[in-house]
């Protein structure tokens, strides 16, 4: 039998093992049942009853492909803004994506958290810090500043902003309009490993100024240039904000090079950039990879499978995404999840821009990573 025979039962204990009359199992007998009772008493589980679940021939994640509609989420966030205060205690007005395969847990995948955070005009989200690595991606709007270790960072449409683990951060909205954005964190991974710490900071953000560029950008965000004063390798990127104008220009240049017959795109009609840590050249954070993808009108990507999961958000345009046997139309703001080893293809209508984040750094560091592209074996 498989893991279906092992259950949490308050009457018999946390382990229950049932003898199964199947070809790959021992023949049921009173002696075998007595052996299994002994295992249960000592909290032992035999591998031969579990191997199909523990060691499948290929990944069988619990998470399922799913899409969340921006057109449905944003009105709910607005309503939450009317009913739910933001401040000490609840800390953030954030609404997490709950993958339908994860039993109601507020997780997009077993390793990744994704949520819509909403801040009304004049509101202040108090400062705190935590073990978990975090970022913000702004799909629309402006007027909020996030303050990271006392450094005010403007949040504007298309910007990708970092809050690495154990850095104090808070937000304040200086505009007359509310603003919603995507939060991404490694909460499920940190929670599962029992590695989390949390600490409250000031009730108000430590700096209410509104500079157009943060101090971290002035020091680090110059293409190809690194301050000589900072020679150390940092675990996370010191750049607080990767600005949309640079992302947009890089993607346009890749497609222009393709038009001129030079290499640069991932595949025909598909430009992509990865946000990197300038002190190492690697990913922006130890547990999270972030990318931006642009598809020309009519482009269909090759099917891709990889170990590890990813969350995508449509920035602009429209198209169709297929994840294994599920297919959806997608447009501005929609979010969809690609579980581990699920095959994903994306088709653009009149062009499509997408932000993507994944847990790839975790699997690469553990040497569990594997990728399969359409046409490969």
mmCIF file of C-alpha atoms in Angstrom:
data_model
loop_
_atom_site.group_PDB
_atom_site.id
_atom_site.type_symbol
_atom_site.label_atom_id
_atom_site.label_comp_id
_atom_site.label_asym_id
_atom_site.label_seq_id
_atom_site.Cartn_x
_atom_site.Cartn_y
_atom_site.Cartn_z
ATOM 1 C CA UNK A 1 0.000 0.000 0.000
ATOM 2 C CA UNK A 2 0.982 3.665 -0.141
ATOM 3 C CA UNK A 3 0.920 6.515 2.358
ATOM 4 C CA UNK A 4 -2.881 6.434 2.377
ATOM 5 C CA UNK A 5 -2.596 3.794 5.105
ATOM 6 C CA UNK A 6 -0.829 6.169 7.511
ATOM 7 C CA UNK A 7 -3.129 8.596 9.293
ATOM 8 C CA UNK A 8 -3.317 10.864 12.302
ATOM 9 C CA UNK A 9 -5.884 9.185 14.546
ATOM 10 C CA UNK A 10 -6.391 10.611 18.058
ATOM 11 C CA UNK A 11 -7.783 7.272 19.250
ATOM 12 C CA UNK A 12 -4.913 5.071 18.079
ATOM 13 C CA UNK A 13 -1.984 7.489 17.894
ATOM 14 C CA UNK A 14 -0.374 9.512 15.130
ATOM 15 C CA UNK A 15 0.658 6.433 13.096
ATOM 16 C CA UNK A 16 -1.761 3.850 11.704
ATOM 17 C CA UNK A 17 -0.560 1.207 9.235
ATOM 18 C CA UNK A 18 -2.898 -1.095 7.328
ATOM 19 C CA UNK A 19 -1.777 -4.295 5.623
ATOM 20 C CA UNK A 20 -2.690 -4.188 1.936
ATOM 21 C CA UNK A 21 -3.361 -7.153 -0.321
ATOM 22 C CA UNK A 22 -1.540 -5.822 -3.385
ATOM 23 C CA UNK A 23 1.220 -7.298 -5.562
ATOM 24 C CA UNK A 24 4.002 -5.101 -4.216
ATOM 25 C CA UNK A 25 3.193 -5.690 -0.527
ATOM 26 C CA UNK A 26 3.725 -8.552 1.960
ATOM 27 C CA UNK A 27 0.873 -11.050 2.160
ATOM 28 C CA UNK A 28 -1.515 -9.931 4.940
ATOM 29 C CA UNK A 29 -1.456 -12.213 7.965
ATOM 30 C CA UNK A 30 -2.053 -12.002 11.719
ATOM 31 C CA UNK A 31 1.703 -11.926 12.202
ATOM 32 C CA UNK A 32 2.107 -8.984 9.779
ATOM 33 C CA UNK A 33 -0.698 -7.068 11.472
ATOM 34 C CA UNK A 34 0.975 -7.710 14.837
ATOM 35 C CA UNK A 35 4.245 -6.390 13.414
ATOM 36 C CA UNK A 36 2.462 -3.241 12.201
ATOM 37 C CA UNK A 37 0.940 -2.687 15.660
ATOM 38 C CA UNK A 38 4.473 -2.808 17.060
ATOM 39 C CA UNK A 39 5.587 -0.210 14.521
ATOM 40 C CA UNK A 40 2.663 2.032 15.470
ATOM 41 C CA UNK A 41 3.456 1.805 19.171
ATOM 42 C CA UNK A 42 7.061 2.854 18.591
ATOM 43 C CA UNK A 43 6.126 5.516 15.969
ATOM 44 C CA UNK A 44 7.832 3.707 13.112
ATOM 45 C CA UNK A 45 6.649 3.719 9.492
ATOM 46 C CA UNK A 46 7.940 1.030 7.093
ATOM 47 C CA UNK A 47 9.312 2.333 3.825
ATOM 48 C CA UNK A 48 7.664 -0.420 1.769
ATOM 49 C CA UNK A 49 4.201 0.996 2.516
ATOM 50 C CA UNK A 50 5.250 4.539 1.642
ATOM 51 C CA UNK A 51 7.767 4.428 -1.195
ATOM 52 C CA UNK A 52 5.235 5.276 -3.905
ATOM 53 C CA UNK A 53 4.514 8.611 -2.217
ATOM 54 C CA UNK A 54 7.981 9.326 -0.831
ATOM 55 C CA UNK A 55 9.939 8.439 -3.977
ATOM 56 C CA UNK A 56 7.725 8.876 -7.073
ATOM 57 C CA UNK A 57 9.263 8.488 -10.527
ATOM 58 C CA UNK A 58 8.914 12.258 -11.066
ATOM 59 C CA UNK A 59 7.754 15.167 -8.860
ATOM 60 C CA UNK A 60 4.124 14.973 -7.724
ATOM 61 C CA UNK A 61 3.603 18.282 -5.930
ATOM 62 C CA UNK A 62 0.543 18.967 -3.804
ATOM 63 C CA UNK A 63 0.245 22.474 -5.243
ATOM 64 C CA UNK A 64 -2.021 22.820 -8.265
ATOM 65 C CA UNK A 65 -1.957 25.134 -11.257
ATOM 66 C CA UNK A 66 -4.313 28.026 -10.580
ATOM 67 C CA UNK A 67 -5.083 31.576 -11.697
ATOM 68 C CA UNK A 68 -6.212 34.524 -9.562
ATOM 69 C CA UNK A 69 -7.963 37.401 -11.346
ATOM 70 C CA UNK A 70 -6.853 40.967 -10.654
ATOM 71 C CA UNK A 71 -10.343 42.145 -11.558
ATOM 72 C CA UNK A 72 -11.691 40.066 -8.649
ATOM 73 C CA UNK A 73 -8.876 40.640 -6.154
ATOM 74 C CA UNK A 74 -8.670 44.420 -6.383
ATOM 75 C CA UNK A 75 -12.320 45.096 -5.369
ATOM 76 C CA UNK A 76 -11.847 42.773 -2.386
ATOM 77 C CA UNK A 77 -8.687 44.648 -1.410
ATOM 78 C CA UNK A 78 -10.583 47.938 -1.681
ATOM 79 C CA UNK A 79 -13.347 46.570 0.539
ATOM 80 C CA UNK A 80 -10.762 45.360 3.046
ATOM 81 C CA UNK A 81 -9.378 48.893 3.048
ATOM 82 C CA UNK A 82 -12.760 50.138 4.245
ATOM 83 C CA UNK A 83 -13.209 47.492 6.944
ATOM 84 C CA UNK A 84 -9.752 46.434 8.163
ATOM 85 C CA UNK A 85 -7.371 48.907 9.829
ATOM 86 C CA UNK A 86 -3.655 48.718 9.161
ATOM 87 C CA UNK A 87 -1.344 49.057 12.132
ATOM 88 C CA UNK A 88 0.352 47.296 14.969
ATOM 89 C CA UNK A 89 -0.894 43.756 15.477
ATOM 90 C CA UNK A 90 -2.206 42.887 12.045
ATOM 91 C CA UNK A 91 0.791 44.830 10.689
ATOM 92 C CA UNK A 92 -0.197 44.689 7.005
ATOM 93 C CA UNK A 93 -3.408 44.668 4.987
ATOM 94 C CA UNK A 94 -2.227 41.783 2.837
ATOM 95 C CA UNK A 95 -4.363 39.069 1.256
ATOM 96 C CA UNK A 96 -2.427 35.895 0.424
ATOM 97 C CA UNK A 97 -3.029 33.566 -2.491
ATOM 98 C CA UNK A 98 -4.118 30.147 -1.179
ATOM 99 C CA UNK A 99 -3.255 27.340 -3.562
ATOM 100 C CA UNK A 100 -6.234 24.964 -3.853
ATOM 101 C CA UNK A 101 -3.966 21.942 -3.400
ATOM 102 C CA UNK A 102 -2.479 23.021 -0.067
ATOM 103 C CA UNK A 103 -5.429 22.507 2.245
ATOM 104 C CA UNK A 104 -6.336 26.143 2.832
ATOM 105 C CA UNK A 105 -2.848 27.255 3.865
ATOM 106 C CA UNK A 106 -2.076 30.855 2.771
ATOM 107 C CA UNK A 107 0.633 29.661 0.401
ATOM 108 C CA UNK A 108 0.885 30.034 -3.380
ATOM 109 C CA UNK A 109 3.263 27.046 -3.465
ATOM 110 C CA UNK A 110 4.957 24.944 -0.749
ATOM 111 C CA UNK A 111 7.846 27.449 -0.688
ATOM 112 C CA UNK A 112 6.403 30.765 -1.908
ATOM 113 C CA UNK A 113 3.979 33.315 -0.457
ATOM 114 C CA UNK A 114 2.242 35.794 -2.753
ATOM 115 C CA UNK A 115 -0.188 38.441 -1.526
ATOM 116 C CA UNK A 116 -1.907 41.633 -2.574
ATOM 117 C CA UNK A 117 -1.127 44.452 -0.142
ATOM 118 C CA UNK A 118 -3.351 47.540 -0.052
ATOM 119 C CA UNK A 119 -2.636 50.924 1.521
ATOM 120 C CA UNK A 120 -5.113 53.780 1.623
ATOM 121 C CA UNK A 121 -4.201 57.485 1.282
ATOM 122 C CA UNK A 122 -2.237 58.792 4.262
ATOM 123 C CA UNK A 123 -1.878 55.375 5.878
ATOM 124 C CA UNK A 124 1.267 54.185 7.607
ATOM 125 C CA UNK A 125 2.216 50.477 7.868
ATOM 126 C CA UNK A 126 4.467 50.201 10.957
ATOM 127 C CA UNK A 127 8.048 48.999 10.789
ATOM 128 C CA UNK A 128 9.062 45.447 11.565
ATOM 129 C CA UNK A 129 11.610 42.897 10.452
ATOM 130 C CA UNK A 130 11.599 39.142 9.984
ATOM 131 C CA UNK A 131 13.734 36.253 8.846
ATOM 132 C CA UNK A 132 11.762 35.837 5.643
ATOM 133 C CA UNK A 133 13.009 37.491 2.460
ATOM 134 C CA UNK A 134 10.479 39.782 0.795
ATOM 135 C CA UNK A 135 9.944 41.893 -2.316
ATOM 136 C CA UNK A 136 7.260 44.144 -3.798
ATOM 137 C CA UNK A 137 6.246 44.374 -7.447
ATOM 138 C CA UNK A 138 4.068 47.301 -8.506
ATOM 139 C CA UNK A 139 1.606 46.456 -11.254
ATOM 140 C CA UNK A 140 -0.081 49.891 -11.163
ATOM 141 C CA UNK A 141 -0.067 53.184 -9.240
ATOM 142 C CA UNK A 142 2.445 55.244 -7.276
ATOM 143 C CA UNK A 143 2.633 57.431 -4.181
ATOM 144 C CA UNK A 144 3.828 54.891 -1.605
ATOM 145 C CA UNK A 145 7.314 54.882 -0.133
ATOM 146 C CA UNK A 146 8.713 51.793 1.568
ATOM 147 C CA UNK A 147 11.370 52.633 4.157
ATOM 148 C CA UNK A 148 14.044 49.926 4.462
ATOM 149 C CA UNK A 149 16.471 50.371 7.357
ATOM 150 C CA UNK A 150 15.752 54.082 7.304
ATOM 151 C CA UNK A 151 16.186 54.460 3.528
ATOM 152 C CA UNK A 152 12.977 55.779 1.797
ATOM 153 C CA UNK A 153 12.313 53.973 -1.489
ATOM 154 C CA UNK A 154 9.682 55.217 -3.955
ATOM 155 C CA UNK A 155 7.269 52.594 -5.299
ATOM 156 C CA UNK A 156 6.058 53.185 -8.855
ATOM 157 C CA UNK A 157 4.456 51.174 -11.647
ATOM 158 C CA UNK A 158 6.752 48.440 -12.944
ATOM 159 C CA UNK A 159 9.273 48.756 -10.115
ATOM 160 C CA UNK A 160 10.684 45.683 -8.373
ATOM 161 C CA UNK A 161 11.663 46.448 -4.761
ATOM 162 C CA UNK A 162 13.581 44.348 -2.242
ATOM 163 C CA UNK A 163 13.321 43.836 1.494
ATOM 164 C CA UNK A 164 15.836 41.076 2.309
ATOM 165 C CA UNK A 165 15.430 39.140 5.527
ATOM 166 C CA UNK A 166 16.038 40.862 8.878
ATOM 167 C CA UNK A 167 15.874 44.427 7.535
ATOM 168 C CA UNK A 168 13.433 46.820 9.222
ATOM 169 C CA UNK A 169 10.786 48.078 6.809
ATOM 170 C CA UNK A 170 7.502 49.978 6.794
ATOM 171 C CA UNK A 171 5.356 51.778 4.214
ATOM 172 C CA UNK A 172 3.530 55.073 4.000
ATOM 173 C CA UNK A 173 1.164 56.432 1.361
ATOM 174 C CA UNK A 174 1.747 60.119 0.672
ATOM 175 C CA UNK A 175 -0.763 60.386 -2.165
ATOM 176 C CA UNK A 176 -4.486 61.047 -2.368
ATOM 177 C CA UNK A 177 -5.089 57.625 -3.956
ATOM 178 C CA UNK A 178 -4.940 54.077 -2.565
ATOM 179 C CA UNK A 179 -2.349 51.698 -3.911
ATOM 180 C CA UNK A 180 -2.138 47.914 -4.250
ATOM 181 C CA UNK A 181 0.897 45.830 -5.112
ATOM 182 C CA UNK A 182 2.228 42.268 -5.108
ATOM 183 C CA UNK A 183 4.169 41.017 -2.096
ATOM 184 C CA UNK A 184 6.359 37.930 -2.538
ATOM 185 C CA UNK A 185 8.095 36.116 0.317
ATOM 186 C CA UNK A 186 9.610 32.753 1.214
ATOM 187 C CA UNK A 187 7.293 32.394 4.248
ATOM 188 C CA UNK A 188 6.292 28.734 3.639
ATOM 189 C CA UNK A 189 9.910 27.614 3.281
ATOM 190 C CA UNK A 190 11.076 29.502 6.362
ATOM 191 C CA UNK A 191 8.061 28.295 8.361
ATOM 192 C CA UNK A 192 8.545 24.652 7.397
ATOM 193 C CA UNK A 193 12.230 24.712 8.356
ATOM 194 C CA UNK A 194 11.486 26.261 11.766
ATOM 195 C CA UNK A 195 13.847 29.143 11.050
ATOM 196 C CA UNK A 196 11.685 32.232 11.573
ATOM 197 C CA UNK A 197 12.211 35.232 13.829
ATOM 198 C CA UNK A 198 10.137 38.440 13.948
ATOM 199 C CA UNK A 199 10.735 41.794 15.654
ATOM 200 C CA UNK A 200 8.572 44.904 15.953
ATOM 201 C CA UNK A 201 10.017 48.276 15.030
ATOM 202 C CA UNK A 202 8.624 51.817 15.401
ATOM 203 C CA UNK A 203 4.902 52.386 14.975
ATOM 204 C CA UNK A 204 5.715 55.090 12.413
ATOM 205 C CA UNK A 205 8.178 54.764 9.545
ATOM 206 C CA UNK A 206 11.557 56.145 10.534
ATOM 207 C CA UNK A 207 11.824 58.560 7.592
ATOM 208 C CA UNK A 208 8.857 60.342 5.977
ATOM 209 C CA UNK A 209 10.891 62.035 3.234
ATOM 210 C CA UNK A 210 10.049 61.224 -0.382
ATOM 211 C CA UNK A 211 13.221 61.233 -2.510
ATOM 212 C CA UNK A 212 12.935 60.124 -6.124
ATOM 213 C CA UNK A 213 15.898 57.764 -5.598
ATOM 214 C CA UNK A 214 16.884 55.894 -2.468
ATOM 215 C CA UNK A 215 20.379 55.998 -1.026
ATOM 216 C CA UNK A 216 20.900 52.373 -2.023
ATOM 217 C CA UNK A 217 20.150 53.217 -5.662
ATOM 218 C CA UNK A 218 22.524 56.179 -5.617
ATOM 219 C CA UNK A 219 25.298 53.910 -4.376
ATOM 220 C CA UNK A 220 24.642 50.651 -6.230
ATOM 221 C CA UNK A 221 22.249 51.086 -9.178
ATOM 222 C CA UNK A 222 24.659 52.214 -11.887
ATOM 223 C CA UNK A 223 24.919 49.676 -14.727
ATOM 224 C CA UNK A 224 28.169 47.736 -14.605
ATOM 225 C CA UNK A 225 29.623 49.907 -11.852
ATOM 226 C CA UNK A 226 30.290 48.863 -8.267
ATOM 227 C CA UNK A 227 31.360 51.111 -5.405
ATOM 228 C CA UNK A 228 34.978 50.360 -4.473
ATOM 229 C CA UNK A 229 34.069 51.076 -0.853
ATOM 230 C CA UNK A 230 31.888 47.923 -0.809
ATOM 231 C CA UNK A 231 34.008 44.956 -1.822
ATOM 232 C CA UNK A 232 32.215 42.262 0.195
ATOM 233 C CA UNK A 233 29.869 39.624 -1.227
ATOM 234 C CA UNK A 234 26.374 40.275 0.140
ATOM 235 C CA UNK A 235 23.771 37.501 0.627
ATOM 236 C CA UNK A 236 21.041 39.651 -0.927
ATOM 237 C CA UNK A 237 21.158 42.504 -3.405
ATOM 238 C CA UNK A 238 21.862 45.919 -1.862
ATOM 239 C CA UNK A 239 19.724 47.607 -4.534
ATOM 240 C CA UNK A 240 16.404 48.541 -2.937
ATOM 241 C CA UNK A 241 14.582 49.204 -6.226
ATOM 242 C CA UNK A 242 15.004 48.002 -9.790
ATOM 243 C CA UNK A 243 13.279 50.687 -11.823
ATOM 244 C CA UNK A 244 10.834 50.028 -14.624
ATOM 245 C CA UNK A 245 12.556 52.333 -17.074
ATOM 246 C CA UNK A 246 15.694 50.140 -16.978
ATOM 247 C CA UNK A 247 13.741 46.876 -17.233
ATOM 248 C CA UNK A 248 11.691 48.194 -20.154
ATOM 249 C CA UNK A 249 14.774 49.448 -22.016
ATOM 250 C CA UNK A 250 16.618 46.130 -21.577
ATOM 251 C CA UNK A 251 13.691 44.142 -22.966
ATOM 252 C CA UNK A 252 13.256 46.527 -25.912
ATOM 253 C CA UNK A 253 16.955 46.246 -26.727
ATOM 254 C CA UNK A 254 16.833 42.446 -26.750
ATOM 255 C CA UNK A 255 13.981 42.465 -29.255
ATOM 256 C CA UNK A 256 15.722 45.114 -31.360
ATOM 257 C CA UNK A 257 18.855 42.946 -31.493
ATOM 258 C CA UNK A 258 16.691 40.031 -32.632
ATOM 259 C CA UNK A 259 15.325 42.220 -35.444
ATOM 260 C CA UNK A 260 18.913 42.972 -36.480
ATOM 261 C CA UNK A 261 19.858 39.294 -36.554
ATOM 262 C CA UNK A 262 21.912 39.206 -33.358
ATOM 263 C CA UNK A 263 21.495 36.903 -30.340
ATOM 264 C CA UNK A 264 19.936 38.047 -27.081
ATOM 265 C CA UNK A 265 16.409 36.654 -26.749
ATOM 266 C CA UNK A 266 15.471 33.441 -24.927
ATOM 267 C CA UNK A 267 13.624 32.121 -27.985
ATOM 268 C CA UNK A 268 12.064 33.788 -31.032
ATOM 269 C CA UNK A 269 9.928 36.723 -29.914
ATOM 270 C CA UNK A 270 10.660 36.128 -26.222
ATOM 271 C CA UNK A 271 12.870 38.613 -24.349
ATOM 272 C CA UNK A 272 13.643 38.135 -20.641
ATOM 273 C CA UNK A 273 15.827 39.655 -17.939
ATOM 274 C CA UNK A 274 16.797 38.393 -14.498
ATOM 275 C CA UNK A 275 17.221 40.768 -11.575
ATOM 276 C CA UNK A 276 20.631 40.162 -9.983
ATOM 277 C CA UNK A 277 22.731 40.933 -6.930
ATOM 278 C CA UNK A 278 25.542 43.251 -8.095
ATOM 279 C CA UNK A 279 27.879 42.034 -5.350
ATOM 280 C CA UNK A 280 27.780 38.417 -6.589
ATOM 281 C CA UNK A 281 26.142 38.329 -10.021
ATOM 282 C CA UNK A 282 23.683 35.795 -8.589
ATOM 283 C CA UNK A 283 20.045 35.988 -7.596
ATOM 284 C CA UNK A 284 18.679 38.984 -5.710
ATOM 285 C CA UNK A 285 17.964 36.895 -2.584
ATOM 286 C CA UNK A 286 19.118 33.473 -1.360
ATOM 287 C CA UNK A 287 15.700 31.856 -1.779
ATOM 288 C CA UNK A 288 13.988 33.869 -4.526
ATOM 289 C CA UNK A 289 14.679 34.415 -8.233
ATOM 290 C CA UNK A 290 12.947 37.277 -10.041
ATOM 291 C CA UNK A 291 12.602 37.854 -13.775
ATOM 292 C CA UNK A 292 10.660 39.915 -16.295
ATOM 293 C CA UNK A 293 9.491 38.467 -19.618
ATOM 294 C CA UNK A 294 8.222 40.164 -22.770
ATOM 295 C CA UNK A 295 6.530 38.314 -25.643
ATOM 296 C CA UNK A 296 6.007 39.832 -29.056
ATOM 297 C CA UNK A 297 2.469 39.700 -30.516
ATOM 298 C CA UNK A 298 1.652 36.153 -31.585
ATOM 299 C CA UNK A 299 4.577 34.521 -29.764
ATOM 300 C CA UNK A 300 4.088 31.022 -28.309
ATOM 301 C CA UNK A 301 6.757 29.854 -25.878
ATOM 302 C CA UNK A 302 8.151 26.337 -25.909
ATOM 303 C CA UNK A 303 6.836 24.075 -23.150
ATOM 304 C CA UNK A 304 9.134 24.182 -20.116
ATOM 305 C CA UNK A 305 9.297 22.037 -16.992
ATOM 306 C CA UNK A 306 11.556 22.652 -14.008
ATOM 307 C CA UNK A 307 11.974 21.433 -10.473
ATOM 308 C CA UNK A 308 10.717 24.196 -8.200
ATOM 309 C CA UNK A 309 7.665 26.406 -8.375
ATOM 310 C CA UNK A 310 6.936 29.867 -9.761
ATOM 311 C CA UNK A 311 4.338 32.630 -9.557
ATOM 312 C CA UNK A 312 3.706 34.902 -12.554
ATOM 313 C CA UNK A 313 1.852 38.214 -12.769
ATOM 314 C CA UNK A 314 0.679 39.832 -15.982
ATOM 315 C CA UNK A 315 1.981 43.395 -16.143
ATOM 316 C CA UNK A 316 0.397 44.365 -19.448
ATOM 317 C CA UNK A 317 -1.148 42.805 -22.518
ATOM 318 C CA UNK A 318 -3.138 39.611 -22.784
ATOM 319 C CA UNK A 319 -2.751 36.027 -23.878
ATOM 320 C CA UNK A 320 -3.206 32.411 -22.906
ATOM 321 C CA UNK A 321 -1.284 30.273 -20.422
ATOM 322 C CA UNK A 322 -1.338 26.495 -20.299
ATOM 323 C CA UNK A 323 -0.022 24.669 -17.203
ATOM 324 C CA UNK A 324 -0.126 20.891 -17.699
ATOM 325 C CA UNK A 325 -3.748 20.235 -18.711
ATOM 326 C CA UNK A 326 -5.185 23.550 -17.452
ATOM 327 C CA UNK A 327 -5.539 26.580 -19.746
ATOM 328 C CA UNK A 328 -6.640 30.150 -19.023
ATOM 329 C CA UNK A 329 -6.945 33.490 -20.716
ATOM 330 C CA UNK A 330 -4.847 36.053 -18.826
ATOM 331 C CA UNK A 331 -4.699 39.845 -18.790
ATOM 332 C CA UNK A 332 -3.524 42.818 -16.709
ATOM 333 C CA UNK A 333 -2.769 41.966 -13.076
ATOM 334 C CA UNK A 334 -3.762 38.299 -13.223
ATOM 335 C CA UNK A 335 -1.570 35.908 -11.227
ATOM 336 C CA UNK A 336 -0.987 32.246 -11.970
ATOM 337 C CA UNK A 337 1.074 29.558 -10.292
ATOM 338 C CA UNK A 338 3.239 26.868 -11.914
ATOM 339 C CA UNK A 339 3.922 23.952 -9.541
ATOM 340 C CA UNK A 340 7.133 21.951 -9.612
ATOM 341 C CA UNK A 341 7.668 19.988 -12.849
ATOM 342 C CA UNK A 342 4.441 21.289 -14.400
ATOM 343 C CA UNK A 343 4.772 22.060 -18.107
ATOM 344 C CA UNK A 344 4.033 25.707 -18.924
ATOM 345 C CA UNK A 345 3.497 27.435 -22.257
ATOM 346 C CA UNK A 346 2.434 31.046 -22.786
ATOM 347 C CA UNK A 347 0.912 32.576 -25.899
ATOM 348 C CA UNK A 348 0.718 36.338 -26.458
ATOM 349 C CA UNK A 349 -2.060 38.176 -28.239
ATOM 350 C CA UNK A 350 -0.962 41.713 -29.094
ATOM 351 C CA UNK A 351 2.133 41.476 -26.877
ATOM 352 C CA UNK A 352 2.474 40.350 -23.279
ATOM 353 C CA UNK A 353 4.636 41.519 -20.346
ATOM 354 C CA UNK A 354 4.976 39.280 -17.295
ATOM 355 C CA UNK A 355 6.787 39.396 -13.948
ATOM 356 C CA UNK A 356 7.917 36.027 -12.574
ATOM 357 C CA UNK A 357 9.381 34.890 -9.268
ATOM 358 C CA UNK A 358 10.461 31.404 -8.261
ATOM 359 C CA UNK A 359 12.227 29.315 -5.635
ATOM 360 C CA UNK A 360 14.961 28.171 -8.069
ATOM 361 C CA UNK A 361 17.902 29.297 -5.867
ATOM 362 C CA UNK A 362 16.856 26.810 -3.172
ATOM 363 C CA UNK A 363 16.902 23.846 -5.530
ATOM 364 C CA UNK A 364 20.090 24.921 -7.294
ATOM 365 C CA UNK A 365 21.972 25.206 -3.992
ATOM 366 C CA UNK A 366 20.759 21.722 -3.034
ATOM 367 C CA UNK A 367 21.570 20.370 -6.531
ATOM 368 C CA UNK A 368 17.966 19.222 -6.891
ATOM 369 C CA UNK A 369 17.405 21.442 -9.944
ATOM 370 C CA UNK A 370 16.377 19.997 -13.301
ATOM 371 C CA UNK A 371 14.899 21.635 -16.403
ATOM 372 C CA UNK A 372 13.285 20.081 -19.459
ATOM 373 C CA UNK A 373 12.462 22.079 -22.567
ATOM 374 C CA UNK A 374 10.094 20.969 -25.307
ATOM 375 C CA UNK A 375 11.948 18.701 -27.742
ATOM 376 C CA UNK A 376 14.504 17.550 -25.139
ATOM 377 C CA UNK A 377 14.590 14.145 -23.479
#
